[in-house]
C-alpha positions as protocol buffer text, in pm:
chain_id: "A"
residue {
  index: 1
  type: UNK
  ca { x: 3681 y: 9575 z: 16054 }
}
residue {
  index: 2
  type: UNK
  ca { x: 3886 y: 9349 z: 16279 }
}
residue {
  index: 3
  type: UNK
  ca { x: 4175 y: 9407 z: 16509 }
}
residue {
  index: 4
  type: UNK
  ca { x: 4360 y: 9203 z: 16216 }
}
residue {
  index: 5
  type: UNK
  ca { x: 4293 y: 9389 z: 15919 }
}
residue {
  index: 6
  type: UNK
  ca { x: 4435 y: 9723 z: 16114 }
}
residue {
  index: 7
  type: UNK
  ca { x: 4757 y: 9517 z: 16162 }
}
residue {
  index: 8
  type: UNK
  ca { x: 4804 y: 9437 z: 15794 }
}
residue {
  index: 9
  type: UNK
  ca { x: 4747 y: 9814 z: 15688 }
}
residue {
  index: 10
  type: UNK
  ca { x: 5033 y: 9888 z: 15936 }
}
residue {
  index: 11
  type: UNK
  ca { x: 5407 y: 9854 z: 15832 }
}
residue {
  index: 12
  type: UNK
  ca { x: 5545 y: 9547 z: 15859 }
}
residue {
  index: 13
  type: UNK
  ca { x: 5865 y: 9657 z: 16087 }
}
residue {
  index: 14
  type: UNK
  ca { x: 5835 y: 9896 z: 16391 }
}
residue {
  index: 15
  type: UNK
  ca { x: 6093 y: 10142 z: 16519 }
}
residue {
  index: 16
  type: UNK
  ca { x: 6197 y: 10051 z: 16856 }
}
residue {
  index: 17
  type: UNK
  ca { x: 6167 y: 10306 z: 17087 }
}
residue {
  index: 18
  type: UNK
  ca { x: 6445 y: 10537 z: 17112 }
}
residue {
  index: 19
  type: UNK
  ca { x: 6594 y: 10463 z: 16748 }
}
residue {
  index: 20
  type: UNK
  ca { x: 6434 y: 10708 z: 16545 }
}
residue {
  index: 21
  type: UNK
  ca { x: 6645 y: 10657 z: 16233 }
}
residue {
  index: 22
  type: UNK
  ca { x: 6581 y: 10291 z: 16184 }
}
residue {
  index: 23
  type: UNK
  ca { x: 6309 y: 10285 z: 15925 }
}
residue {
  index: 24
  type: UNK
  ca { x: 6378 y: 10676 z: 15835 }
}
residue {
  index: 25
  type: UNK
  ca { x: 6422 y: 10766 z: 15461 }
}
residue {
  index: 26
  type: UNK
  ca { x: 6684 y: 11052 z: 15614 }
}
residue {
  index: 27
  type: UNK
  ca { x: 7065 y: 10981 z: 15594 }
}
residue {
  index: 28
  type: UNK
  ca { x: 7268 y: 11050 z: 15855 }
}
residue {
  index: 29
  type: UNK
  ca { x: 7543 y: 11345 z: 15873 }
}
residue {
  index: 30
  type: UNK
  ca { x: 7806 y: 11078 z: 15845 }
}
residue {
  index: 31
  type: UNK
  ca { x: 7670 y: 10882 z: 15519 }
}
residue {
  index: 32
  type: UNK
  ca { x: 7601 y: 11253 z: 15346 }
}
residue {
  index: 33
  type: UNK
  ca { x: 7967 y: 11313 z: 15417 }
}
residue {
  index: 34
  type: UNK
  ca { x: 8059 y: 10997 z: 15299 }
}
residue {
  index: 35
  type: UNK
  ca { x: 7887 y: 11030 z: 14967 }
}
residue {
  index: 36
  type: UNK
  ca { x: 7982 y: 11366 z: 14919 }
}
residue {
  index: 37
  type: UNK
  ca { x: 8338 y: 11264 z: 14949 }
}
residue {
  index: 38
  type: UNK
  ca { x: 8301 y: 10946 z: 14699 }
}
residue {
  index: 39
  type: UNK
  ca { x: 8138 y: 11215 z: 14448 }
}
residue {
  index: 40
  type: UNK
  ca { x: 8414 y: 11439 z: 14468 }
}
residue {
  index: 41
  type: UNK
  ca { x: 8686 y: 11150 z: 14432 }
}
residue {
  index: 42
  type: UNK
  ca { x: 8481 y: 11029 z: 14121 }
}
residue {
  index: 43
  type: UNK
  ca { x: 8465 y: 11379 z: 13991 }
}
residue {
  index: 44
  type: UNK
  ca { x: 8820 y: 11452 z: 14029 }
}
residue {
  index: 45
  type: UNK
  ca { x: 8898 y: 11088 z: 13860 }
}
residue {
  index: 46
  type: UNK
  ca { x: 8687 y: 11171 z: 13599 }
}
residue {
  index: 47
  type: UNK
  ca { x: 8860 y: 11537 z: 13556 }
}
residue {
  index: 48
  type: UNK
  ca { x: 9217 y: 11330 z: 13556 }
}
residue {
  index: 49
  type: UNK
  ca { x: 9076 y: 11114 z: 13298 }
}
residue {
  index: 50
  type: UNK
  ca { x: 8959 y: 11346 z: 13061 }
}
residue {
  index: 51
  type: UNK
  ca { x: 9289 y: 11550 z: 13097 }
}
residue {
  index: 52
  type: UNK
  ca { x: 9487 y: 11238 z: 13026 }
}
residue {
  index: 53
  type: UNK
  ca { x: 9281 y: 11141 z: 12721 }
}
residue {
  index: 54
  type: UNK
  ca { x: 9327 y: 11523 z: 12611 }
}
residue {
  index: 55
  type: UNK
  ca { x: 9706 y: 11507 z: 12646 }
}
residue {
  index: 56
  type: UNK
  ca { x: 9742 y: 11159 z: 12474 }
}
residue {
  index: 57
  type: UNK
  ca { x: 9530 y: 11357 z: 12163 }
}
residue {
  index: 58
  type: UNK
  ca { x: 9800 y: 11627 z: 12168 }
}
residue {
  index: 59
  type: UNK
  ca { x: 10075 y: 11366 z: 12172 }
}
residue {
  index: 60
  type: UNK
  ca { x: 9901 y: 11204 z: 11859 }
}
residue {
  index: 61
  type: UNK
  ca { x: 9845 y: 11503 z: 11708 }
}
residue {
  index: 62
  type: UNK
  ca { x: 10239 y: 11604 z: 11765 }
}
residue {
  index: 63
  type: UNK
  ca { x: 10345 y: 11307 z: 11652 }
}
residue {
  index: 64
  type: UNK
  ca { x: 10113 y: 11294 z: 11326 }
}
residue {
  index: 65
  type: UNK
  ca { x: 10244 y: 11622 z: 11262 }
}
residue {
  index: 66
  type: UNK
  ca { x: 10632 y: 11501 z: 11307 }
}
residue {
  index: 67
  type: UNK
  ca { x: 10551 y: 11239 z: 11066 }
}
residue {
  index: 68
  type: UNK
  ca { x: 10377 y: 11428 z: 10771 }
}
residue {
  index: 69
  type: UNK
  ca { x: 10635 y: 11660 z: 10812 }
}
residue {
  index: 70
  type: UNK
  ca { x: 10926 y: 11384 z: 10782 }
}
residue {
  index: 71
  type: UNK
  ca { x: 10739 y: 11255 z: 10494 }
}
residue {
  index: 72
  type: UNK
  ca { x: 10716 y: 11606 z: 10302 }
}
residue {
  index: 73
  type: UNK
  ca { x: 11086 y: 11645 z: 10376 }
}
residue {
  index: 74
  type: UNK
  ca { x: 11131 y: 11316 z: 10218 }
}
residue {
  index: 75
  type: UNK
  ca { x: 10913 y: 11381 z: 9924 }
}
residue {
  index: 76
  type: UNK
  ca { x: 11112 y: 11705 z: 9845 }
}
residue {
  index: 77
  type: UNK
  ca { x: 11441 y: 11518 z: 9870 }
}
residue {
  index: 78
  type: UNK
  ca { x: 11330 y: 11259 z: 9627 }
}
residue {
  index: 79
  type: UNK
  ca { x: 11229 y: 11550 z: 9467 }
}
residue {
  index: 80
  type: UNK
  ca { x: 11542 y: 11754 z: 9452 }
}
residue {
  index: 81
  type: UNK
  ca { x: 11748 y: 11408 z: 9343 }
}
residue {
  index: 82
  type: UNK
  ca { x: 11540 y: 11380 z: 9054 }
}
residue {
  index: 83
  type: UNK
  ca { x: 11560 y: 11708 z: 8938 }
}
residue {
  index: 84
  type: UNK
  ca { x: 11939 y: 11708 z: 8975 }
}
residue {
  index: 85
  type: UNK
  ca { x: 11905 y: 11384 z: 8788 }
}
residue {
  index: 86
  type: UNK
  ca { x: 11696 y: 11515 z: 8476 }
}
residue {
  index: 87
  type: UNK
  ca { x: 11927 y: 11794 z: 8486 }
}
residue {
  index: 88
  type: UNK
  ca { x: 12254 y: 11594 z: 8432 }
}
residue {
  index: 89
  type: UNK
  ca { x: 12064 y: 11425 z: 8156 }
}
residue {
  index: 90
  type: UNK
  ca { x: 11944 y: 11743 z: 7983 }
}
residue {
  index: 91
  type: UNK
  ca { x: 12280 y: 11964 z: 8028 }
}
residue {
  index: 92
  type: UNK
  ca { x: 12411 y: 11880 z: 7700 }
}
residue {
  index: 93
  type: UNK
  ca { x: 12067 y: 12016 z: 7523 }
}
residue {
  index: 94
  type: UNK
  ca { x: 12072 y: 12308 z: 7764 }
}
residue {
  index: 95
  type: UNK
  ca { x: 12409 y: 12432 z: 7641 }
}
residue {
  index: 96
  type: UNK
  ca { x: 12314 y: 12385 z: 7283 }
}
residue {
  index: 97
  type: UNK
  ca { x: 11945 y: 12563 z: 7328 }
}
residue {
  index: 98
  type: UNK
  ca { x: 12133 y: 12856 z: 7511 }
}
residue {
  index: 99
  type: UNK
  ca { x: 12397 y: 12908 z: 7274 }
}
residue {
  index: 100
  type: UNK
  ca { x: 12122 y: 12894 z: 6980 }
}
residue {
  index: 101
  type: UNK
  ca { x: 11872 y: 13124 z: 7210 }
}
residue {
  index: 102
  type: UNK
  ca { x: 12098 y: 13389 z: 7304 }
}
residue {
  index: 103
  type: UNK
  ca { x: 12205 y: 13413 z: 6950 }
}
residue {
  index: 104
  type: UNK
  ca { x: 11802 y: 13464 z: 6862 }
}
residue {
  index: 105
  type: UNK
  ca { x: 11798 y: 13725 z: 7124 }
}
residue {
  index: 106
  type: UNK
  ca { x: 12114 y: 13906 z: 7144 }
}
residue {
  index: 107
  type: UNK
  ca { x: 11993 y: 14167 z: 7389 }
}
residue {
  index: 108
  type: UNK
  ca { x: 11931 y: 13904 z: 7636 }
}
residue {
  index: 109
  type: UNK
  ca { x: 12193 y: 13743 z: 7880 }
}
residue {
  index: 110
  type: UNK
  ca { x: 12215 y: 13401 z: 8021 }
}
residue {
  index: 111
  type: UNK
  ca { x: 12042 y: 13482 z: 8332 }
}
residue {
  index: 112
  type: UNK
  ca { x: 11708 y: 13579 z: 8146 }
}
residue {
  index: 113
  type: UNK
  ca { x: 11783 y: 13240 z: 7943 }
}
residue {
  index: 114
  type: UNK
  ca { x: 11799 y: 13064 z: 8278 }
}
residue {
  index: 115
  type: UNK
  ca { x: 11503 y: 13241 z: 8426 }
}
residue {
  index: 116
  type: UNK
  ca { x: 11218 y: 13306 z: 8142 }
}
residue {
  index: 117
  type: UNK
  ca { x: 11334 y: 13023 z: 7875 }
}
residue {
  index: 118
  type: UNK
  ca { x: 11491 y: 12729 z: 8011 }
}
residue {
  index: 119
  type: UNK
  ca { x: 11208 y: 12672 z: 8263 }
}
residue {
  index: 120
  type: UNK
  ca { x: 10965 y: 12615 z: 7962 }
}
residue {
  index: 121
  type: UNK
  ca { x: 11199 y: 12416 z: 7716 }
}
residue {
  index: 122
  type: UNK
  ca { x: 11283 y: 12181 z: 8021 }
}
residue {
  index: 123
  type: UNK
  ca { x: 10937 y: 12120 z: 8065 }
}
residue {
  index: 124
  type: UNK
  ca { x: 10891 y: 12052 z: 7679 }
}
residue {
  index: 125
  type: UNK
  ca { x: 11220 y: 11835 z: 7690 }
}
residue {
  index: 126
  type: UNK
  ca { x: 11081 y: 11597 z: 8002 }
}
residue {
  index: 127
  type: UNK
  ca { x: 10758 y: 11569 z: 7802 }
}
residue {
  index: 128
  type: UNK
  ca { x: 10926 y: 11439 z: 7480 }
}
residue {
  index: 129
  type: UNK
  ca { x: 11145 y: 11186 z: 7704 }
}
residue {
  index: 130
  type: UNK
  ca { x: 10864 y: 11068 z: 7872 }
}
residue {
  index: 131
  type: UNK
  ca { x: 10634 y: 11041 z: 7545 }
}
residue {
  index: 132
  type: UNK
  ca { x: 10972 y: 10846 z: 7400 }
}
residue {
  index: 133
  type: UNK
  ca { x: 10983 y: 10595 z: 7691 }
}
residue {
  index: 134
  type: UNK
  ca { x: 10640 y: 10541 z: 7653 }
}
residue {
  index: 135
  type: UNK
  ca { x: 10661 y: 10483 z: 7329 }
}
residue {
  index: 136
  type: UNK
  ca { x: 11001 y: 10252 z: 7353 }
}
residue {
  index: 137
  type: UNK
  ca { x: 10817 y: 10077 z: 7623 }
}
residue {
  index: 138
  type: UNK
  ca { x: 10502 y: 10006 z: 7368 }
}
residue {
  index: 139
  type: UNK
  ca { x: 10761 y: 9904 z: 7082 }
}
residue {
  index: 140
  type: UNK
  ca { x: 10925 y: 9671 z: 7324 }
}
residue {
  index: 141
  type: UNK
  ca { x: 10636 y: 9515 z: 7430 }
}
residue {
  index: 142
  type: UNK
  ca { x: 10493 y: 9472 z: 7059 }
}
residue {
  index: 143
  type: UNK
  ca { x: 10797 y: 9261 z: 6984 }
}
residue {
  index: 144
  type: UNK
  ca { x: 10782 y: 9067 z: 7308 }
}
residue {
  index: 145
  type: UNK
  ca { x: 10486 y: 8899 z: 7094 }
}
residue {
  index: 146
  type: UNK
  ca { x: 10231 y: 8909 z: 7409 }
}
residue {
  index: 147
  type: UNK
  ca { x: 10083 y: 9244 z: 7365 }
}
residue {
  index: 148
  type: UNK
  ca { x: 9911 y: 9402 z: 7083 }
}
residue {
  index: 149
  type: UNK
  ca { x: 9842 y: 9779 z: 7068 }
}
């Protein structure tokens, strides 16, 4: 083996005398501290971002809940308005049915009529009115000439 082949096997760079860190795999204490600080900073940022994401989720959940509560309140208000409108339309029939029911049930009171008989009678009257409205719509469509039922 020649002297040149020994030189090829050696590292291409040599550490200078007195500079032991030049080609070492070890990190200096300053570099280690710097890397640890960067890691702590990154972890702190990640925790802060996770808190911000969780806070945004909570705000979205609360906003969604408020929205759904508002929708439910609007639905209930529309239902109350519809019920009042229906009750106003059914009032003449209700008075007649109450008189008839009280005559047929002499031991019962008006309160008994309101709690026991009226809810079922009301539902029946509403169903009859809806069926009548459907039939009326069908009749008007047939009379208009463009529809055949």
